Amino acid sequence: MRPVVHVVGGGPGDPELLTVRGARLLQEARFVLYTGSLFPEEVLKGLAPRAELLDSKGMVLEEIVQRLAQEAGRGGVVVRLHSGDPGLYGTLLEEKEGLEALGVEVAVVPGVTAAFALAARAGLSLTAPEVAQAVAFTRLGVRTPVPPGQDPASLARPGLTLALYLSGMHPKRLARELREAGLPPDTPVLYGHRVGQAGEEVGLTDLAGLEGLPPRDTTVFLVGEALRARGKRSRLYEPSFKHRYRR
């Protein structure tokens, strides 16, 4: 049997938002490599009481892969804990490729991403009937570029909800680029700083108000008309809408 590393999505930081499988693996873990800059260590100590904990924020990819492979070879449950969901703005792909090249199997457990946690905190929806039926996850290009056509301004359009990550240090620039792309100044913006963690701040503003927000990391923004949709009803539950479960 090949050694295994479990890549677990830790969610936004609230332990109650972990999946049941993720929580079980942490309870059983002998070794956990986690991202200390994004996941609170004090929370993790309670979730993985028997594990050796190692913070990866000062490590490079090669060190991460080698240590995980070494620990997996020793046996027991080995967890690589990512914040949010491992498949979104994380290092899942390169870590998985590196581990598999060393003969280590990788099993992925999804997690709640910050955009969904933020919308839930505010009791709002990313989609709304006849208003918004599409969501795009993107970010500003700062030190790491964004491929052509995938930046916020290129994706901005009426009826599409933008979920913006890794852009919290540049709210004024973000607001300017979205307005220049054609979104009205009163377009709703939901922002969340440290969602699901101590010091959480959630608020609803618009593009004009976004310009005045302080630059802060670990902040996610949701932008779009769905955030203020009211009185919209899905056809699925209309009395006249027939389907195989209701005729």
Coordinates of N, CA, C and O in Angstrom, one line a residue, residues 38 138-142 152 163-175 189-194 209-222:
L38 N -2.9 31.8 7.7 CA -4.3 31.8 7.4 C -5.2 31.0 8.4 O -6.4 31.2 8.5
T138 N -12.1 35.5 -9.0 CA -11.0 36.2 -9.6 C -10.2 37.0 -8.6 O -10.6 37.0 -7.4
R139 N -9.2 37.7 -9.0 CA -8.4 38.5 -8.1 C -7.7 39.6 -8.9 O -7.5 39.4 -10.2
L140 N -7.2 40.6 -8.2 CA -6.3 41.5 -8.9 C -4.9 40.9 -9.1 O -4.4 40.1 -8.4
G141 N -4.3 41.3 -10.2 CA -2.9 41.0 -10.4 C -2.0 42.0 -9.7 O -2.0 43.1 -10.1
V142 N -1.3 41.5 -8.8 CA -0.3 42.4 -8.1 C 1.1 41.8 -8.3 O 1.6 42.0 -9.3
P152 N -10.5 41.2 -12.8 CA -11.9 41.6 -12.4 C -12.5 42.5 -13.4 O -13.7 42.4 -13.7
A163 N -16.6 37.1 -7.1 CA -16.0 36.8 -5.8 C -14.5 37.1 -5.9 O -13.8 36.5 -6.7
L164 N -14.0 38.1 -5.1 CA -12.7 38.6 -5.3 C -11.8 38.3 -4.1 O -12.1 38.7 -3.0
Y165 N -10.7 37.5 -4.4 CA -9.8 37.1 -3.4 C -8.5 37.8 -3.6 O -8.2 38.4 -4.6
L166 N -7.6 37.8 -2.6 CA -6.2 38.2 -2.7 C -6.1 39.7 -3.2 O -5.2 40.1 -3.8
S167 N -7.1 40.5 -2.9 CA -7.2 41.9 -3.3 C -7.5 42.9 -2.2 O -7.7 44.0 -2.5
G168 N -7.5 42.4 -1.0 CA -7.9 43.2 0.1 C -7.0 44.4 0.4 O -7.4 45.4 1.0
M169 N -5.7 44.3 -0.1 CA -4.8 45.4 0.2 C -5.0 46.6 -0.8 O -4.3 47.6 -0.7
H170 N -5.9 46.4 -1.8 CA -6.1 47.4 -2.9 C -7.5 47.7 -3.2 O -8.0 47.6 -4.3
P171 N -8.3 48.1 -2.1 CA -9.8 48.3 -2.4 C -10.0 49.5 -3.3 O -10.9 49.5 -4.1
K172 N -9.2 50.6 -3.2 CA -9.4 51.7 -4.1 C -9.1 51.4 -5.5 O -9.9 51.8 -6.4
R173 N -8.1 50.6 -5.8 CA -7.8 50.2 -7.2 C -8.9 49.3 -7.7 O -9.3 49.5 -8.8
L174 N -9.3 48.4 -6.9 CA -10.4 47.5 -7.3 C -11.6 48.2 -7.7 O -12.3 48.0 -8.7
A175 N -12.1 49.2 -6.8 CA -13.3 49.9 -7.1 C -13.1 50.7 -8.4 O -14.0 50.8 -9.2
V189 N -21.5 45.8 -2.8 CA -20.3 45.1 -2.4 C -20.4 44.6 -1.0 O -20.6 45.3 -0.1
L190 N -20.3 43.3 -0.8 CA -20.2 42.7 0.5 C -18.7 42.3 0.8 O -18.1 41.7 0.0
Y191 N -18.2 42.8 1.9 CA -16.8 42.6 2.2 C -16.7 41.8 3.6 O -17.6 42.0 4.5
G192 N -15.7 41.0 3.7 CA -15.5 40.2 4.9 C -14.0 40.1 5.2 O -13.2 39.7 4.3
H193 N -13.7 40.6 6.4 CA -12.3 40.5 6.8 C -12.2 39.5 7.9 O -12.9 39.5 8.9
R194 N -11.3 38.5 7.7 CA -11.0 37.4 8.6 C -12.4 36.7 8.9 O -12.7 36.4 10.1
G209 N -18.4 53.1 -1.9 CA -17.9 52.9 -0.5 C -16.7 52.0 -0.4 O -15.9 52.2 0.5
L210 N -16.5 51.1 -1.4 CA -15.4 50.3 -1.5 C -14.1 51.1 -1.5 O -13.1 50.7 -0.9
E211 N -14.1 52.2 -2.2 CA -12.9 53.1 -2.3 C -12.4 53.5 -1.0 O -11.3 53.8 -0.8
G212 N -13.3 53.7 0.0 CA -13.0 54.2 1.3 C -12.6 53.1 2.3 O -12.3 53.5 3.5
L213 N -12.7 51.9 2.0 CA -12.3 50.8 2.9 C -10.8 50.8 3.1 O -10.0 51.0 2.2
P214 N -10.4 50.4 4.3 CA -8.9 50.3 4.6 C -8.3 49.2 3.9 O -8.9 48.1 3.8
P215 N -7.1 49.3 3.5 CA -6.4 48.1 2.9 C -6.1 47.1 4.0 O -5.5 47.4 5.0
R216 N -6.6 45.9 3.8 CA -6.4 44.8 4.8 C -6.3 43.4 4.0 O -7.1 43.2 3.1
D217 N -5.3 42.6 4.4 CA -5.2 41.3 3.8 C -6.3 40.4 4.5 O -7.1 40.9 5.3
T218 N -6.4 39.2 4.1 CA -7.4 38.2 4.5 C -8.8 38.8 4.4 O -9.6 38.7 5.3
T219 N -9.0 39.5 3.3 CA -10.3 40.1 3.0 C -10.8 39.6 1.7 O -10.1 39.6 0.7
V220 N -12.1 39.3 1.6 CA -12.7 38.8 0.4 C -13.9 39.8 0.1 O -14.5 40.3 1.0
F221 N -14.1 40.0 -1.2 CA -15.2 40.9 -1.6 C -16.2 40.1 -2.5 O -15.7 39.3 -3.4
L222 N -17.5 40.4 -2.4 CA -18.5 39.9 -3.3 C -19.1 41.1 -3.9 O -19.5 42.0 -3.2

